[in-house]
Coordinates of C-alpha atoms and ligand atoms in Angstrom, one line a residue:
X1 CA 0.0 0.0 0.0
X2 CA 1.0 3.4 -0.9
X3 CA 2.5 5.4 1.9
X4 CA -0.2 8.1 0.7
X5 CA -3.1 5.8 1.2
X6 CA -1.8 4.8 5.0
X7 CA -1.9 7.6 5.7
X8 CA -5.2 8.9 4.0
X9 CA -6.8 5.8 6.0
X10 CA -5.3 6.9 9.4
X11 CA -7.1 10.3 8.5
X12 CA -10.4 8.4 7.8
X13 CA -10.2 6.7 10.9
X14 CA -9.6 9.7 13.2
X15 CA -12.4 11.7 11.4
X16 CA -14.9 8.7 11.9
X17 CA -15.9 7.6 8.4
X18 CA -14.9 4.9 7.0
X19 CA -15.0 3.3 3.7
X20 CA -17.6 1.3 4.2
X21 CA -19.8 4.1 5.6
X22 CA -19.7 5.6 1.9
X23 CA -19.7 2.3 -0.1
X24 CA -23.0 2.1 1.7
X25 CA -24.3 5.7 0.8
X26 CA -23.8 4.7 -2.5
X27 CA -25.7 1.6 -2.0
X28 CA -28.6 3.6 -0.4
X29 CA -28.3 2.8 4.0
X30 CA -24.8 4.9 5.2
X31 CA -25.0 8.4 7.3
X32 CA -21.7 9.2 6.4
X33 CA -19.5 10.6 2.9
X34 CA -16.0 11.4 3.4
X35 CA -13.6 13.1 0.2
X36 CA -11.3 10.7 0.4
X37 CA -13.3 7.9 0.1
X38 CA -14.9 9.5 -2.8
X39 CA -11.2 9.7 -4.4
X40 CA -10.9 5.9 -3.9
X41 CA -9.7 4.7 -7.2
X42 CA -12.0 2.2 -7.7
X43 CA -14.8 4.7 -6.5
X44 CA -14.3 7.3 -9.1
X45 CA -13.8 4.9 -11.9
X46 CA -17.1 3.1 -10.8
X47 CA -18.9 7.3 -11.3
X48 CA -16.3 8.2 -14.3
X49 CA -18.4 5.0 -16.3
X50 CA -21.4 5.5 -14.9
X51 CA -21.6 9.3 -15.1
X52 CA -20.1 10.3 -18.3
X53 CA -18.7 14.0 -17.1
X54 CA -21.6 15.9 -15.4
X55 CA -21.2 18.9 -17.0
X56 CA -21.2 21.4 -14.2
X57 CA -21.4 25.2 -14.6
X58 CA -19.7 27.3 -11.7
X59 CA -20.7 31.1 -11.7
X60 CA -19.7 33.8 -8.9
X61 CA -21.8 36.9 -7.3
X62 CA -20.7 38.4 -4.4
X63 CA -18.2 36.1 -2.3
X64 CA -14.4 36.1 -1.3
X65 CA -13.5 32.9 -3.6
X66 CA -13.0 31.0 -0.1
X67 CA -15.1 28.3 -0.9
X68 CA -13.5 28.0 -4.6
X69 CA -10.4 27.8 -2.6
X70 CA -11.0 25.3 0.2
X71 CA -12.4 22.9 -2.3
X72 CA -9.3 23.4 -4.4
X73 CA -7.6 23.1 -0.8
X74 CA -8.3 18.9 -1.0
X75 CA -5.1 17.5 -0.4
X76 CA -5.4 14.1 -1.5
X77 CA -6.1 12.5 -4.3
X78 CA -6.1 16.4 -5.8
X79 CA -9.7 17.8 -6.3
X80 CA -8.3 18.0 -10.2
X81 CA -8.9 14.4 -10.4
X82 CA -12.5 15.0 -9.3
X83 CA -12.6 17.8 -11.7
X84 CA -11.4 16.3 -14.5
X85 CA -12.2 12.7 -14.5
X86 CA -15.7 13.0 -12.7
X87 CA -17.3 16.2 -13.3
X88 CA -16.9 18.4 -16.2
X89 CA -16.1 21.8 -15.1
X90 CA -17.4 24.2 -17.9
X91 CA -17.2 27.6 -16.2
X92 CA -15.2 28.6 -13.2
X93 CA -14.5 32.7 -13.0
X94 CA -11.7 31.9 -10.7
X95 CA -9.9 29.0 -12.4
X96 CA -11.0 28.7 -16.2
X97 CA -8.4 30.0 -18.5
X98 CA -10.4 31.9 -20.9
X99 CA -12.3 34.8 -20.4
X100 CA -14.4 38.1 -21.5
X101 CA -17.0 37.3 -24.3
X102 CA -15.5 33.8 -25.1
X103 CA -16.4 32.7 -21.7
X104 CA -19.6 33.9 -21.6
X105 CA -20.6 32.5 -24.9
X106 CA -18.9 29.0 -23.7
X107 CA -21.1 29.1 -20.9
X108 CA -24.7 29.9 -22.6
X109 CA -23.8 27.7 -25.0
X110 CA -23.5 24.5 -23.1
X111 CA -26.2 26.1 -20.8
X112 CA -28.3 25.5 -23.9
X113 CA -26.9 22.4 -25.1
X114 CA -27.0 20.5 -22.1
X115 CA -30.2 22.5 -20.8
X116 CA -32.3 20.2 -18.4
X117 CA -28.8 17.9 -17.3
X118 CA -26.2 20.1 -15.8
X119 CA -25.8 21.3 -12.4
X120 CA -25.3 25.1 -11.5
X121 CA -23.1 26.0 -9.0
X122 CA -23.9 29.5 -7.4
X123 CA -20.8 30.8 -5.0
X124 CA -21.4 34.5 -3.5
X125 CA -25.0 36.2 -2.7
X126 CA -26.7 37.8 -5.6
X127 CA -27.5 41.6 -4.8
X128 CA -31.1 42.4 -6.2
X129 CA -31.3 46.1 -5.4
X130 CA -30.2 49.0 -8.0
X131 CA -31.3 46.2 -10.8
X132 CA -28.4 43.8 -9.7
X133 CA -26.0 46.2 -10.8
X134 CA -23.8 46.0 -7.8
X135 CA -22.3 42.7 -9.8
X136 CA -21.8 42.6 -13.0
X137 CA -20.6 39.0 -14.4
X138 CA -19.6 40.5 -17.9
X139 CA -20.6 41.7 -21.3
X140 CA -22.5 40.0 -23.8
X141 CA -23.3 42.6 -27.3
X142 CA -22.2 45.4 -25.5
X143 CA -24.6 44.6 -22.7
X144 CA -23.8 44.1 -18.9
X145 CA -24.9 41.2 -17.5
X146 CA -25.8 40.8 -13.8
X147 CA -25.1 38.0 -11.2
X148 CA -29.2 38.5 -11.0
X149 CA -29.8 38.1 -14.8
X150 CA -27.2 35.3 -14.7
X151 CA -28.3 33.2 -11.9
X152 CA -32.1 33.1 -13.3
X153 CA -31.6 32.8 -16.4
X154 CA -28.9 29.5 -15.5
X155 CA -31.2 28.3 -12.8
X156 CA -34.1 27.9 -15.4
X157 CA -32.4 26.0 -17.2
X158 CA -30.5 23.7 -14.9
X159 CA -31.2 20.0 -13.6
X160 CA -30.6 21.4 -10.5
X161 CA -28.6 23.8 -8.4
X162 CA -26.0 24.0 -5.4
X163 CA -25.7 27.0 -3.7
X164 CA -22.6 26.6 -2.3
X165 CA -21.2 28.5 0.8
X166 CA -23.3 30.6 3.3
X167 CA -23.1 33.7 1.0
X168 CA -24.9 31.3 -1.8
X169 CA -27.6 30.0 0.4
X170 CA -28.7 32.2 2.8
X171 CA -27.2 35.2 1.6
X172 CA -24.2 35.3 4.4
X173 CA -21.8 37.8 5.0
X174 CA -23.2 40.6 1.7
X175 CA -26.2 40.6 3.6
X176 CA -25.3 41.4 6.9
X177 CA -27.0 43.9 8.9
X178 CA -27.3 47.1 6.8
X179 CA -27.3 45.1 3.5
X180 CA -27.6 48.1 1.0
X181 CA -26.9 45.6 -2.1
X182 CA -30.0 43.6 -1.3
X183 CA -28.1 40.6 -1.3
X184 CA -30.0 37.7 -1.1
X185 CA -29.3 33.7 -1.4
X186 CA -30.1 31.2 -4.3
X187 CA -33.5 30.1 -2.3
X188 CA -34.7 33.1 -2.3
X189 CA -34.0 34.9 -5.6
X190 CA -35.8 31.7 -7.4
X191 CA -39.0 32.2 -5.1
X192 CA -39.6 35.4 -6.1
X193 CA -38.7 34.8 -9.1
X194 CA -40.8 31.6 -9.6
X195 CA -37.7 29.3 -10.9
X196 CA -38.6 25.7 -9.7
X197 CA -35.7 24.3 -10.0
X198 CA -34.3 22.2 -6.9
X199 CA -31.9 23.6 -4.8
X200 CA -29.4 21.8 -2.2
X201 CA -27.8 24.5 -0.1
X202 CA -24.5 23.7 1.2
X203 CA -23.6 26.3 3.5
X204 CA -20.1 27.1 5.5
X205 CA -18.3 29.9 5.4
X206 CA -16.2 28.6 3.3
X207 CA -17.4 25.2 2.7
X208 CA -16.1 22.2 3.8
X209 CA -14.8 20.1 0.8
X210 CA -16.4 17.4 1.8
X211 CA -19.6 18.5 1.8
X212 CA -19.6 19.7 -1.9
X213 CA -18.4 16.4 -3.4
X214 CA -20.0 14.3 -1.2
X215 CA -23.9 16.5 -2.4
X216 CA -22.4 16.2 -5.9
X217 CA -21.5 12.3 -5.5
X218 CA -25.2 12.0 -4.0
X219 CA -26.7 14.1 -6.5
X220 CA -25.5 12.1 -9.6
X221 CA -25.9 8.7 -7.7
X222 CA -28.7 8.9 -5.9
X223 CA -30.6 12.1 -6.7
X224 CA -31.3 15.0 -4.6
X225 CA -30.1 14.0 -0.7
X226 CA -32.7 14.6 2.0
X227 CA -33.0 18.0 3.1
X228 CA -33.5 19.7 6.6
X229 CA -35.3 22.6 6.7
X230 CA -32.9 25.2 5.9
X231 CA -32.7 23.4 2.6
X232 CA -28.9 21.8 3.7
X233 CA -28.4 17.8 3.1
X234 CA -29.2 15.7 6.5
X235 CA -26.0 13.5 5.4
X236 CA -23.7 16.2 6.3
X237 CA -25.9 19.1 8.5
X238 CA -28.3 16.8 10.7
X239 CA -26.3 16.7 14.3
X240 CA -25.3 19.4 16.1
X241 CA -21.9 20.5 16.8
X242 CA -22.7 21.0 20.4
X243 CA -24.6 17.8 21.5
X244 CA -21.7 16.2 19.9
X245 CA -19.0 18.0 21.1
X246 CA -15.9 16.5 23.0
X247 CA -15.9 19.4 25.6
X248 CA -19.6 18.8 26.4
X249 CA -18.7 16.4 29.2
X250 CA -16.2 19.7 30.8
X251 CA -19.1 22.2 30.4
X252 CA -21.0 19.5 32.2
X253 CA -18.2 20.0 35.2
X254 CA -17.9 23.3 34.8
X255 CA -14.4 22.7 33.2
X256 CA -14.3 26.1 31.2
X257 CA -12.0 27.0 28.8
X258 CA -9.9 30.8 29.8
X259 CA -8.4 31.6 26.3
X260 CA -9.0 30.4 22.9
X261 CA -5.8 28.5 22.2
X262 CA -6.5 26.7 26.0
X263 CA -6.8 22.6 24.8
X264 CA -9.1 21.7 27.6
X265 CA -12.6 23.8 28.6
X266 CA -15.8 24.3 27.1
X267 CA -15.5 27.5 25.3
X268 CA -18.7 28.7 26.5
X269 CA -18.0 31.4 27.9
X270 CA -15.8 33.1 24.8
X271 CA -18.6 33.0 22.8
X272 CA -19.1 29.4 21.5
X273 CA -22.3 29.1 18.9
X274 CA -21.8 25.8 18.8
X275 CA -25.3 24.9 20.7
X276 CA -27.0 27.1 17.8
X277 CA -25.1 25.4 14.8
X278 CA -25.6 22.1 13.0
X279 CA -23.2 20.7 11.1
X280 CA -20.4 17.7 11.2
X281 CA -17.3 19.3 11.8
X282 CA -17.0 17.9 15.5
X283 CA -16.4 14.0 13.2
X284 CA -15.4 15.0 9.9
X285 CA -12.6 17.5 11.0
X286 CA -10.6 20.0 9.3
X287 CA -7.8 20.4 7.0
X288 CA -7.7 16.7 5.9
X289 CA -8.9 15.2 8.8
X290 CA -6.2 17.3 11.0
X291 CA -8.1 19.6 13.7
X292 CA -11.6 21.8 13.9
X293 CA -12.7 25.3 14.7
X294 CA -13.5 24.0 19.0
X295 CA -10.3 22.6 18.8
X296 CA -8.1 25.5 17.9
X297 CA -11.2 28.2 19.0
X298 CA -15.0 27.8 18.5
X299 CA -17.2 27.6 16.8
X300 CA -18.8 30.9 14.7
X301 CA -21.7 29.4 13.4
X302 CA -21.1 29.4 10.1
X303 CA -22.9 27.4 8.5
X304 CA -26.7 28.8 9.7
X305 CA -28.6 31.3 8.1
X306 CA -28.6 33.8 10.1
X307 CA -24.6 34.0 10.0
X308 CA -22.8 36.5 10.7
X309 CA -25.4 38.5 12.4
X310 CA -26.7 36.0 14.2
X311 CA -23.8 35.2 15.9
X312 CA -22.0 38.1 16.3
X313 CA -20.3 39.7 17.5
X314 CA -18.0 36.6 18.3
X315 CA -15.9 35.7 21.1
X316 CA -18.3 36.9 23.3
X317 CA -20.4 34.9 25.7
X318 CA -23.8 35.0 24.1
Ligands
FSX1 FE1 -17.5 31.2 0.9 FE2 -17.2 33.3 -0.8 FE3 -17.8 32.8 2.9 FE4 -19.2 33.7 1.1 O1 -17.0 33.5 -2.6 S1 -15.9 31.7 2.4 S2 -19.5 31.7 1.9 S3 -17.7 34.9 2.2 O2 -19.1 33.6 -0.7 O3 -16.7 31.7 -0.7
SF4_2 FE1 -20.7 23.3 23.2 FE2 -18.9 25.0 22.2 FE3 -18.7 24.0 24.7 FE4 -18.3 22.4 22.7 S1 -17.1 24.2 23.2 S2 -19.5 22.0 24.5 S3 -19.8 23.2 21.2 S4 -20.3 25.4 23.9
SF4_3 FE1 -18.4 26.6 10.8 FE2 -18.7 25.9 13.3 FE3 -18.1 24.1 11.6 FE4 -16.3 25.9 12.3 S1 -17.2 24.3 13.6 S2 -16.8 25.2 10.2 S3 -17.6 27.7 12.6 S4 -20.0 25.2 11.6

């Protein structure tokens, strides 16, 4: 075995999902998907025959590129592989190569061509007020074209859509208290709009990498995953960080952290949303299976939709 696999294993076993757990997704009963088991070899040839390159388009409103970048962040096998042998990656502002009117036309015209079967990704909120012109995606004929404009006229004609990153789902960090863009999340902008297409919303702020390939896996296995409420897949947003949390047993015995780098305490008392916030980090980890926000800090909340105001301001006892 490949020293790179030992130790991609030893990662899978300290974040709690193993490679059964996702053979079993794919086979319909499992709770858990990790990256890593999605880059098995065998796993990706399995989806390269079955799938034929999902042609995915990737457009971006108003965001920071952190969720392009901790996707891109995957360590092992390298998320190109996933790029390149599973999906097909039509449109990326961030990464393609070419640009201006080219790109655009690329990415209409295999909008139109493969209208009905690709997925949209949406990173970034989409600002609605001054007629979306607070982000303009490019020019088409001489006319601008807005992250609005864009997103609708996309989302029509997708299979389906992943809003991807808190910004993309719920609106985020552009539409913070004071919010003079009217930015607005993926959910919403189709609503009023009356776009029907389904949505999974896969928020973090960024993402977790996981989480994206995992919904995308699902997605073009299995269909749509089960969604909670808040419109984010059960598989990866269904427990809560607290309830689940290794210094639950300390707050218990009112072990309490003093500072933020301290390795024992609950960190309560500097502001910890982790009670308010549902998502897997506390198993699936960080930064390939290395460490997580409550083990370095707390948790922000980052993934609900009322971040950030909801949970600011941080690292202050709520
Ligand atoms: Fe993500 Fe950015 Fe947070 Fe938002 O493009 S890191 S959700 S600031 O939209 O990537
Ligand atoms: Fe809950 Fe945060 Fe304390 Fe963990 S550190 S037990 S998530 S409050
Ligand atoms: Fe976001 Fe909390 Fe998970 Fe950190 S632990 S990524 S702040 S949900």
């Amino acid at each position: 075995m490949k020293d790179e696999q030992k130790l991609h294993e030893k990662q899978q076993e300290k974040s709690g999902v193993s490679r059964r757990d996702f053979l079993k997704t794919l086979t319909g009963t499992a709770a858990g998907i990790g990256i890593s088991q999605v880059f098995n070899p065998a796993v990706v040839s399995a989806m390269k025959s079955g799938l034929k390159n999902h042609p995915v388009l990737w457009i971006q409103g108003q965001g920071c590129t952190g969720c392009s970048v901790s996707l891109l962040n995957s360590v092992e096998p390298t998320i190109a592989k996933i790029l390149l042998d599973v999906i097909s990656l039509q449109y990326h502002p961030t990464v393609m190569a070419s640009e201006g009117e080219t790109a655009l036309e690329n990415l209409y015209r295999v909008a139109k061509q493969e209208k009905g079967r690709f997925s949209l990704v949406v990173e970034g909120a989409i600002p609605t007020a001054a007629n979306g012109k607070y982000c303009i995606c490019g020019e088409l004929d001489g006319k601008e074209i807005t992250m609005v404009e864009m997103t609708e006229k996309l989302g029509k004609m997708a299979g389906s859509v992943l809003a991807v990153g808190t910004c993309a789902a719920y609106g985020g960090i552009p539409a913070a208290k004071g919010n003079v863009t009217g930015a607005t999340g993926v959910m919403d902008l189709f609503k009023k709009a009356g776009i029907k297409t389904p949505v999974v919303n896969i928020p973090g702020c960024p993402i977790h990498p996981d989480w994206v390939v995992g919904s995308i896996v699902h997605l073009l296995t299995k269909g749509i995953p089960e969604l909670d409420a808040d419109g984010r897949p059960v598989l990866f947003f269904g427990e809560n960080i607290h309830e689940n949390c290794p210094h639950l047993d300390e707050l218990d015995n009112d072990i309490m952290a003093k500072t933020l780098s301290s390795v024992k305490g609950c960190r309560m008392d500097l502001g910890c949303n982790g009670p308010n916030t549902n998502a897997d980090c506390f198993k699936r980890k960080w930064n390939s299976g290395l460490n997580w926000c409550v083990d370095n800090a707390l948790c922000i909340g980052c993934v609900e939709p009322g971040f950030p105001d909801a949970s600011s301001p941080f690292y202050e006892a709520k």
